[in-house]
Amino acid sequence: GRNDMTIAAIEAGGTKFVLGLYQAEASGCTRPEQLAKASIPTTTPSETLARAGDFFSEAARQAGEPIDVFGIGSFGPVELKPQSPEWGHITATPKPHWAGTDMAGYYHERFNVPVAFDTDVNAAAYAEFLWGGAQGLSDFVYITVGTGIGGGIFSGGNLVHGLSHPELGHIRIAREPDDPFLGICPFHHDCLEGLASGPAIAARWDSDPAAIPEGHAAWELEARYLARAIAAYVLVLSPEAILMGGGVGMRPGLAEKVCDLVGEELAGYIPALARPGKLPGYVSRPQLGSEAGLLGAAALGLRLCVE
Ligand code: ZN
């Protein structure tokens, strides 16, 4: 009915777009109900944006509910400054054809509804805040470790944007002295993403990460580098929790291993994390799991309507 909002949610990734049509009470904060879902491969911008639009047209027609708003959580980098003429665009991505794509504008023009737009990781962080593992927290970090490494920051009760948006995967961390791997980031070589993303693990060990068994040195090194980066986030942002998603990040046992090493990386300097196990679950998997990004996109749309 018309007391409900119908939300078209897009989790726009470099390899696939996940699409969800949701319905939520216009009054606000309960978790939206999913009416339809699909996943399409990310090809060229024009083809991908159009296919996603066609899905929503058809799904809304079948549901008998016109779309009220779009919510998009996108791979980046993206322009988020509301006053910029480039707002809602993908900016300097090395992904062929995608630099300069006006993603928000496409759906605004085609459907004539408002569009909420943020990074995929900020969207996921927002969903975890509303309905997942970060409820009640004012300060936390959501990182995803998979094809790339990225992070959303919730600080003082708000998503952080600023100059552009946080890029937690591209910080440089101290290398292990015996690590000869050069790193694969096209911008920085051995930033965190260059050393510890899924493709970095694959290149370093010449194996699909999913096929590397528990107990292999790969996972010790992975946990070490992630803990080292998280120690830096702790020192700068003082988060109350770290949620770690993504295909690699959600590997069973990894969050626990990283959690134990964060205190060691801080050498006891932060009392709350001074010894392993003192703050169990400080690094954990997102409660919404792989749904966090899509639900977060829906939440951004919902928030735009409620405001
Ligand atoms: Zn980098």
Short mmCIF file of C-alpha atoms and ligand atoms in Angstrom, two decimals:
data_model
loop_
_atom_site.label_atom_id
_atom_site.label_comp_id
_atom_site.label_asym_id
_atom_site.label_seq_id
_atom_site.Cartn_x
_atom_site.Cartn_y
_atom_site.Cartn_z
CA GLY A 1 0.00 0.00 0.00
CA ARG A 2 0.98 3.66 -0.13
CA ASN A 3 2.06 3.77 3.48
CA ASP A 4 4.97 1.71 2.22
CA MET A 5 8.00 2.85 0.28
CA THR A 6 9.21 0.79 -2.66
CA ILE A 7 12.98 0.93 -2.89
CA ALA A 8 15.20 -0.14 -5.77
CA ALA A 9 18.56 -1.12 -4.25
CA ILE A 10 21.79 -1.67 -6.19
CA GLU A 11 25.05 -3.08 -4.85
CA ALA A 12 27.27 -2.07 -7.74
CA GLY A 13 30.44 -4.13 -7.84
CA GLY A 14 33.32 -4.38 -10.27
CA THR A 15 32.36 -7.93 -11.27
CA LYS A 16 28.60 -8.00 -10.66
CA PHE A 17 25.63 -5.79 -9.84
CA VAL A 18 23.31 -7.20 -7.17
CA LEU A 19 19.79 -5.81 -7.46
CA GLY A 20 16.97 -5.90 -4.93
CA LEU A 21 13.47 -4.48 -4.92
CA TYR A 22 12.39 -3.80 -1.34
CA GLN A 23 9.35 -2.57 0.48
CA ALA A 24 9.56 -0.77 3.82
CA GLU A 25 7.29 1.15 6.12
CA ALA A 26 7.53 4.84 5.32
CA SER A 27 7.80 5.54 9.06
CA GLY A 28 11.37 4.41 8.95
CA CYS A 29 13.56 1.97 10.68
CA THR A 30 12.32 -1.60 10.37
CA ARG A 31 14.25 -3.85 8.04
CA PRO A 32 12.78 -3.72 4.51
CA GLU A 33 11.16 -6.77 2.99
CA GLN A 34 12.74 -8.07 -0.22
CA LEU A 35 10.27 -8.45 -3.10
CA ALA A 36 12.68 -9.47 -5.86
CA LYS A 37 16.39 -10.04 -6.32
CA ALA A 38 18.79 -10.57 -9.23
CA SER A 39 22.47 -10.48 -10.03
CA ILE A 40 23.93 -9.41 -13.35
CA PRO A 41 27.55 -9.33 -14.54
CA THR A 42 29.28 -5.95 -14.75
CA THR A 43 30.04 -5.39 -18.44
CA THR A 44 30.03 -1.97 -20.12
CA PRO A 45 28.36 0.90 -18.23
CA SER A 46 25.56 1.44 -20.76
CA GLU A 47 24.66 -2.25 -20.94
CA THR A 48 24.91 -2.86 -17.19
CA LEU A 49 22.95 0.21 -16.10
CA ALA A 50 20.23 -0.51 -18.67
CA ARG A 51 19.88 -4.19 -17.72
CA ALA A 52 19.57 -3.25 -14.05
CA GLY A 53 16.97 -0.64 -14.95
CA ASP A 54 15.01 -3.21 -16.98
CA PHE A 55 15.02 -5.57 -14.00
CA PHE A 56 13.55 -2.90 -11.73
CA SER A 57 10.90 -1.87 -14.27
CA GLU A 58 9.74 -5.47 -14.55
CA ALA A 59 9.99 -6.26 -10.82
CA ALA A 60 8.01 -3.12 -9.91
CA ARG A 61 5.37 -3.96 -12.52
CA GLN A 62 5.00 -7.48 -11.14
CA ALA A 63 4.78 -6.17 -7.58
CA GLY A 64 2.20 -3.57 -8.66
CA GLU A 65 4.15 -0.89 -6.81
CA PRO A 66 5.83 2.09 -8.46
CA ILE A 67 9.42 2.72 -7.36
CA ASP A 68 9.72 5.61 -4.90
CA VAL A 69 13.47 5.87 -4.57
CA PHE A 70 16.80 4.32 -5.62
CA GLY A 71 19.57 3.46 -3.18
CA ILE A 72 22.99 2.69 -4.66
CA GLY A 73 26.13 1.45 -2.93
CA SER A 74 28.89 1.51 -5.52
CA PHE A 75 32.44 0.40 -6.12
CA GLY A 76 34.70 3.40 -6.37
CA PRO A 77 36.17 5.77 -6.38
CA VAL A 78 33.00 7.84 -6.58
CA GLU A 79 32.09 11.52 -6.22
CA LEU A 80 29.97 12.13 -3.11
CA LYS A 81 30.10 15.89 -2.59
CA PRO A 82 26.46 17.00 -3.03
CA GLN A 83 27.44 20.34 -4.58
CA SER A 84 29.70 18.76 -7.21
CA PRO A 85 28.39 18.46 -10.79
CA GLU A 86 30.06 15.04 -10.77
CA TRP A 87 28.02 13.83 -7.76
CA GLY A 88 26.91 10.22 -8.26
CA HIS A 89 29.61 9.50 -10.85
CA ILE A 90 32.33 6.88 -10.80
CA THR A 91 35.56 8.88 -10.98
CA ALA A 92 39.12 7.61 -11.52
CA THR A 93 38.62 3.85 -11.64
CA PRO A 94 41.16 1.79 -13.62
CA LYS A 95 38.23 -0.43 -14.65
CA PRO A 96 37.93 0.03 -18.43
CA HIS A 97 35.06 2.28 -19.66
CA TRP A 98 33.70 3.04 -16.17
CA ALA A 99 35.57 6.25 -15.31
CA GLY A 100 33.13 9.18 -15.50
CA THR A 101 29.96 7.03 -15.50
CA ASP A 102 26.98 8.96 -14.13
CA MET A 103 25.36 6.14 -12.22
CA ALA A 104 22.97 8.13 -10.02
CA GLY A 105 21.97 10.38 -12.92
CA TYR A 106 21.02 7.44 -15.10
CA TYR A 107 18.40 6.16 -12.64
CA HIS A 108 17.20 9.63 -11.72
CA GLU A 109 16.50 10.41 -15.37
CA ARG A 110 15.03 7.05 -16.27
CA PHE A 111 12.71 6.67 -13.25
CA ASN A 112 12.26 10.32 -12.21
CA VAL A 113 12.73 9.51 -8.50
CA PRO A 114 15.33 10.59 -5.94
CA VAL A 115 18.58 8.58 -5.79
CA ALA A 116 20.71 7.99 -2.70
CA PHE A 117 24.34 7.20 -3.51
CA ASP A 118 27.33 6.15 -1.43
CA THR A 119 30.19 3.68 -1.49
CA ASP A 120 29.38 -0.03 -1.28
CA VAL A 121 31.24 -0.26 2.01
CA ASN A 122 29.54 2.77 3.59
CA ALA A 123 26.21 1.21 2.56
CA ALA A 124 27.16 -2.08 4.21
CA ALA A 125 28.31 -0.26 7.35
CA TYR A 126 24.98 1.56 7.52
CA ALA A 127 23.00 -1.70 7.27
CA GLU A 128 25.10 -3.24 10.06
CA PHE A 129 24.39 -0.15 12.17
CA LEU A 130 20.61 -0.34 11.60
CA TRP A 131 19.98 -4.10 11.61
CA GLY A 132 23.22 -6.02 12.12
CA GLY A 133 26.26 -6.32 14.30
CA ALA A 134 26.87 -2.61 14.95
CA GLN A 135 23.52 -1.66 16.45
CA GLY A 136 23.94 0.92 19.19
CA LEU A 137 27.53 1.78 18.24
CA SER A 138 28.56 5.34 17.37
CA ASP A 139 32.04 4.44 16.09
CA PHE A 140 32.98 1.38 14.07
CA VAL A 141 34.73 0.30 10.89
CA TYR A 142 33.38 -2.05 8.23
CA ILE A 143 36.07 -3.53 6.00
CA THR A 144 35.67 -5.90 3.11
CA VAL A 145 38.47 -8.19 2.02
CA GLY A 146 37.86 -9.82 -1.34
CA THR A 147 38.60 -8.79 -4.92
CA GLY A 148 39.79 -5.53 -3.36
CA ILE A 149 40.01 -4.18 0.15
CA GLY A 150 37.78 -1.29 1.13
CA GLY A 151 36.18 0.13 4.20
CA GLY A 152 33.31 2.23 5.44
CA ILE A 153 33.68 4.34 8.56
CA PHE A 154 30.94 5.24 11.02
CA SER A 155 32.28 7.95 13.31
CA GLY A 156 30.41 9.93 15.95
CA GLY A 157 27.16 8.41 14.70
CA ASN A 158 27.66 9.30 11.02
CA LEU A 159 29.09 7.81 7.85
CA VAL A 160 32.38 9.50 6.97
CA HIS A 161 32.73 11.16 3.54
CA GLY A 162 34.93 14.26 3.66
CA LEU A 163 37.35 15.12 0.86
CA SER A 164 36.25 12.09 -1.15
CA HIS A 165 35.63 8.97 0.94
CA PRO A 166 37.80 6.73 3.09
CA GLU A 167 40.05 4.29 1.21
CA LEU A 168 41.05 1.89 3.96
CA GLY A 169 42.51 -0.66 1.56
CA HIS A 170 45.16 1.66 0.18
CA ILE A 171 47.11 2.49 3.33
CA ARG A 172 50.71 1.34 3.49
CA ILE A 173 51.63 -1.04 6.27
CA ALA A 174 55.04 -2.26 7.40
CA ARG A 175 56.12 -5.35 5.46
CA GLU A 176 57.20 -8.54 7.15
CA PRO A 177 61.02 -8.53 6.76
CA ASP A 178 61.09 -11.85 4.90
CA ASP A 179 58.22 -11.08 2.54
CA PRO A 180 59.54 -10.79 -1.06
CA PHE A 181 56.12 -10.26 -2.71
CA LEU A 182 56.03 -6.94 -4.58
CA GLY A 183 52.29 -6.37 -4.32
CA ILE A 184 49.69 -5.92 -7.06
CA CYS A 185 48.00 -2.54 -6.52
CA PRO A 186 48.26 -0.65 -9.84
CA PHE A 187 48.63 2.62 -7.89
CA HIS A 188 50.84 1.72 -4.90
CA HIS A 189 52.09 -1.85 -5.43
CA ASP A 190 52.40 -2.87 -1.78
CA CYS A 191 49.54 -1.07 -0.03
CA LEU A 192 47.23 -3.31 2.04
CA GLU A 193 45.12 -4.18 -1.01
CA GLY A 194 48.26 -4.90 -3.01
CA LEU A 195 49.49 -7.31 -0.33
CA ALA A 196 46.37 -8.90 1.13
CA SER A 197 43.37 -8.79 -1.25
CA GLY A 198 42.10 -12.04 -2.79
CA PRO A 199 44.00 -11.48 -6.07
CA ALA A 200 47.14 -10.64 -4.06
CA ILE A 201 46.86 -13.95 -2.16
CA ALA A 202 46.29 -15.77 -5.46
CA ALA A 203 49.37 -14.15 -7.06
CA ARG A 204 51.58 -14.61 -4.01
CA TRP A 205 50.83 -18.29 -3.48
CA ASP A 206 49.87 -19.16 -7.08
CA SER A 207 46.58 -20.63 -5.88
CA ASP A 208 42.92 -19.73 -5.62
CA PRO A 209 42.61 -18.46 -2.01
CA ALA A 210 39.57 -20.71 -1.44
CA ALA A 211 41.81 -23.73 -2.17
CA ILE A 212 44.51 -22.78 0.37
CA PRO A 213 43.98 -24.99 3.45
CA GLU A 214 43.72 -23.94 7.05
CA GLY A 215 47.14 -23.98 8.72
CA HIS A 216 48.95 -22.80 5.56
CA ALA A 217 51.40 -19.94 6.08
CA ALA A 218 49.23 -17.84 3.75
CA TRP A 219 46.64 -17.35 6.49
CA GLU A 220 49.18 -16.40 9.17
CA LEU A 221 50.55 -13.70 6.89
CA GLU A 222 47.07 -12.58 5.84
CA ALA A 223 45.94 -12.24 9.46
CA ARG A 224 49.15 -10.40 10.33
CA TYR A 225 48.73 -7.79 7.59
CA LEU A 226 45.04 -7.28 8.29
CA ALA A 227 45.74 -6.89 12.01
CA ARG A 228 48.48 -4.38 11.23
CA ALA A 229 46.09 -2.28 9.15
CA ILE A 230 43.35 -2.55 11.77
CA ALA A 231 45.80 -1.41 14.44
CA ALA A 232 46.26 1.77 12.38
CA TYR A 233 42.48 2.24 12.11
CA VAL A 234 42.24 1.78 15.89
CA LEU A 235 44.85 4.45 16.53
CA VAL A 236 43.22 6.98 14.19
CA LEU A 237 39.50 6.33 14.67
CA SER A 238 39.14 4.63 18.06
CA PRO A 239 36.39 2.33 16.77
CA GLU A 240 34.31 0.26 19.19
CA ALA A 241 34.23 -2.67 16.76
CA ILE A 242 35.59 -3.85 13.42
CA LEU A 243 33.29 -5.79 11.09
CA MET A 244 35.13 -7.74 8.40
CA GLY A 245 33.20 -8.88 5.33
CA GLY A 246 34.09 -10.01 1.82
CA GLY A 247 34.89 -13.39 0.31
CA VAL A 248 38.28 -13.60 2.05
CA GLY A 249 37.29 -11.60 5.15
CA MET A 250 34.43 -13.94 6.03
CA ARG A 251 36.59 -17.06 5.82
CA PRO A 252 35.87 -19.12 8.96
CA GLY A 253 38.43 -18.46 11.69
CA LEU A 254 40.11 -15.46 10.05
CA ALA A 255 38.34 -12.74 12.09
CA GLU A 256 39.29 -14.55 15.33
CA LYS A 257 42.92 -14.84 14.23
CA VAL A 258 43.06 -11.16 13.27
CA CYS A 259 41.38 -10.20 16.54
CA ASP A 260 44.12 -11.95 18.53
CA LEU A 261 46.86 -10.16 16.58
CA VAL A 262 45.48 -6.60 16.78
CA GLY A 263 46.47 -6.24 20.43
CA GLU A 264 49.93 -7.61 19.65
CA GLU A 265 50.32 -5.10 16.80
CA LEU A 266 49.43 -2.32 19.24
CA ALA A 267 52.00 -3.68 21.72
CA GLY A 268 49.63 -3.20 24.62
CA TYR A 269 49.26 0.52 24.00
CA ILE A 270 45.43 0.51 23.89
CA PRO A 271 44.39 -0.97 27.26
CA ALA A 272 41.06 -2.36 25.99
CA LEU A 273 43.01 -4.47 23.48
CA ALA A 274 46.11 -5.07 25.57
CA ARG A 275 46.13 -8.84 25.49
CA PRO A 276 44.73 -11.48 23.15
CA GLY A 277 41.14 -12.37 23.95
CA LYS A 278 40.60 -9.38 26.21
CA LEU A 279 37.94 -8.00 23.90
CA PRO A 280 36.52 -11.12 22.22
CA GLY A 281 34.66 -10.36 19.02
CA TYR A 282 36.32 -6.97 18.57
CA VAL A 283 36.96 -8.09 14.99
CA SER A 284 33.99 -10.08 13.74
CA ARG A 285 32.11 -11.08 10.63
CA PRO A 286 29.18 -8.82 9.68
CA GLN A 287 25.91 -10.18 11.08
CA LEU A 288 24.13 -9.50 7.80
CA GLY A 289 26.90 -11.38 5.97
CA SER A 290 26.87 -10.93 2.22
CA GLU A 291 23.44 -9.22 2.44
CA ALA A 292 24.92 -6.14 4.14
CA GLY A 293 25.77 -4.25 0.95
CA LEU A 294 22.39 -4.65 -0.76
CA LEU A 295 20.39 -4.01 2.42
CA GLY A 296 22.57 -0.97 3.05
CA ALA A 297 21.77 0.40 -0.40
CA ALA A 298 18.08 -0.03 0.42
CA ALA A 299 18.64 1.70 3.76
CA LEU A 300 20.25 4.70 2.05
CA GLY A 301 17.19 4.99 -0.19
CA LEU A 302 14.82 4.64 2.73
CA ARG A 303 16.68 7.31 4.67
CA LEU A 304 16.39 9.72 1.75
CA CYS A 305 12.60 9.27 1.73
CA VAL A 306 12.16 9.56 5.48
CA GLU A 307 14.28 12.69 5.82
ZN ZN B 1 46.77 0.78 -3.38
#
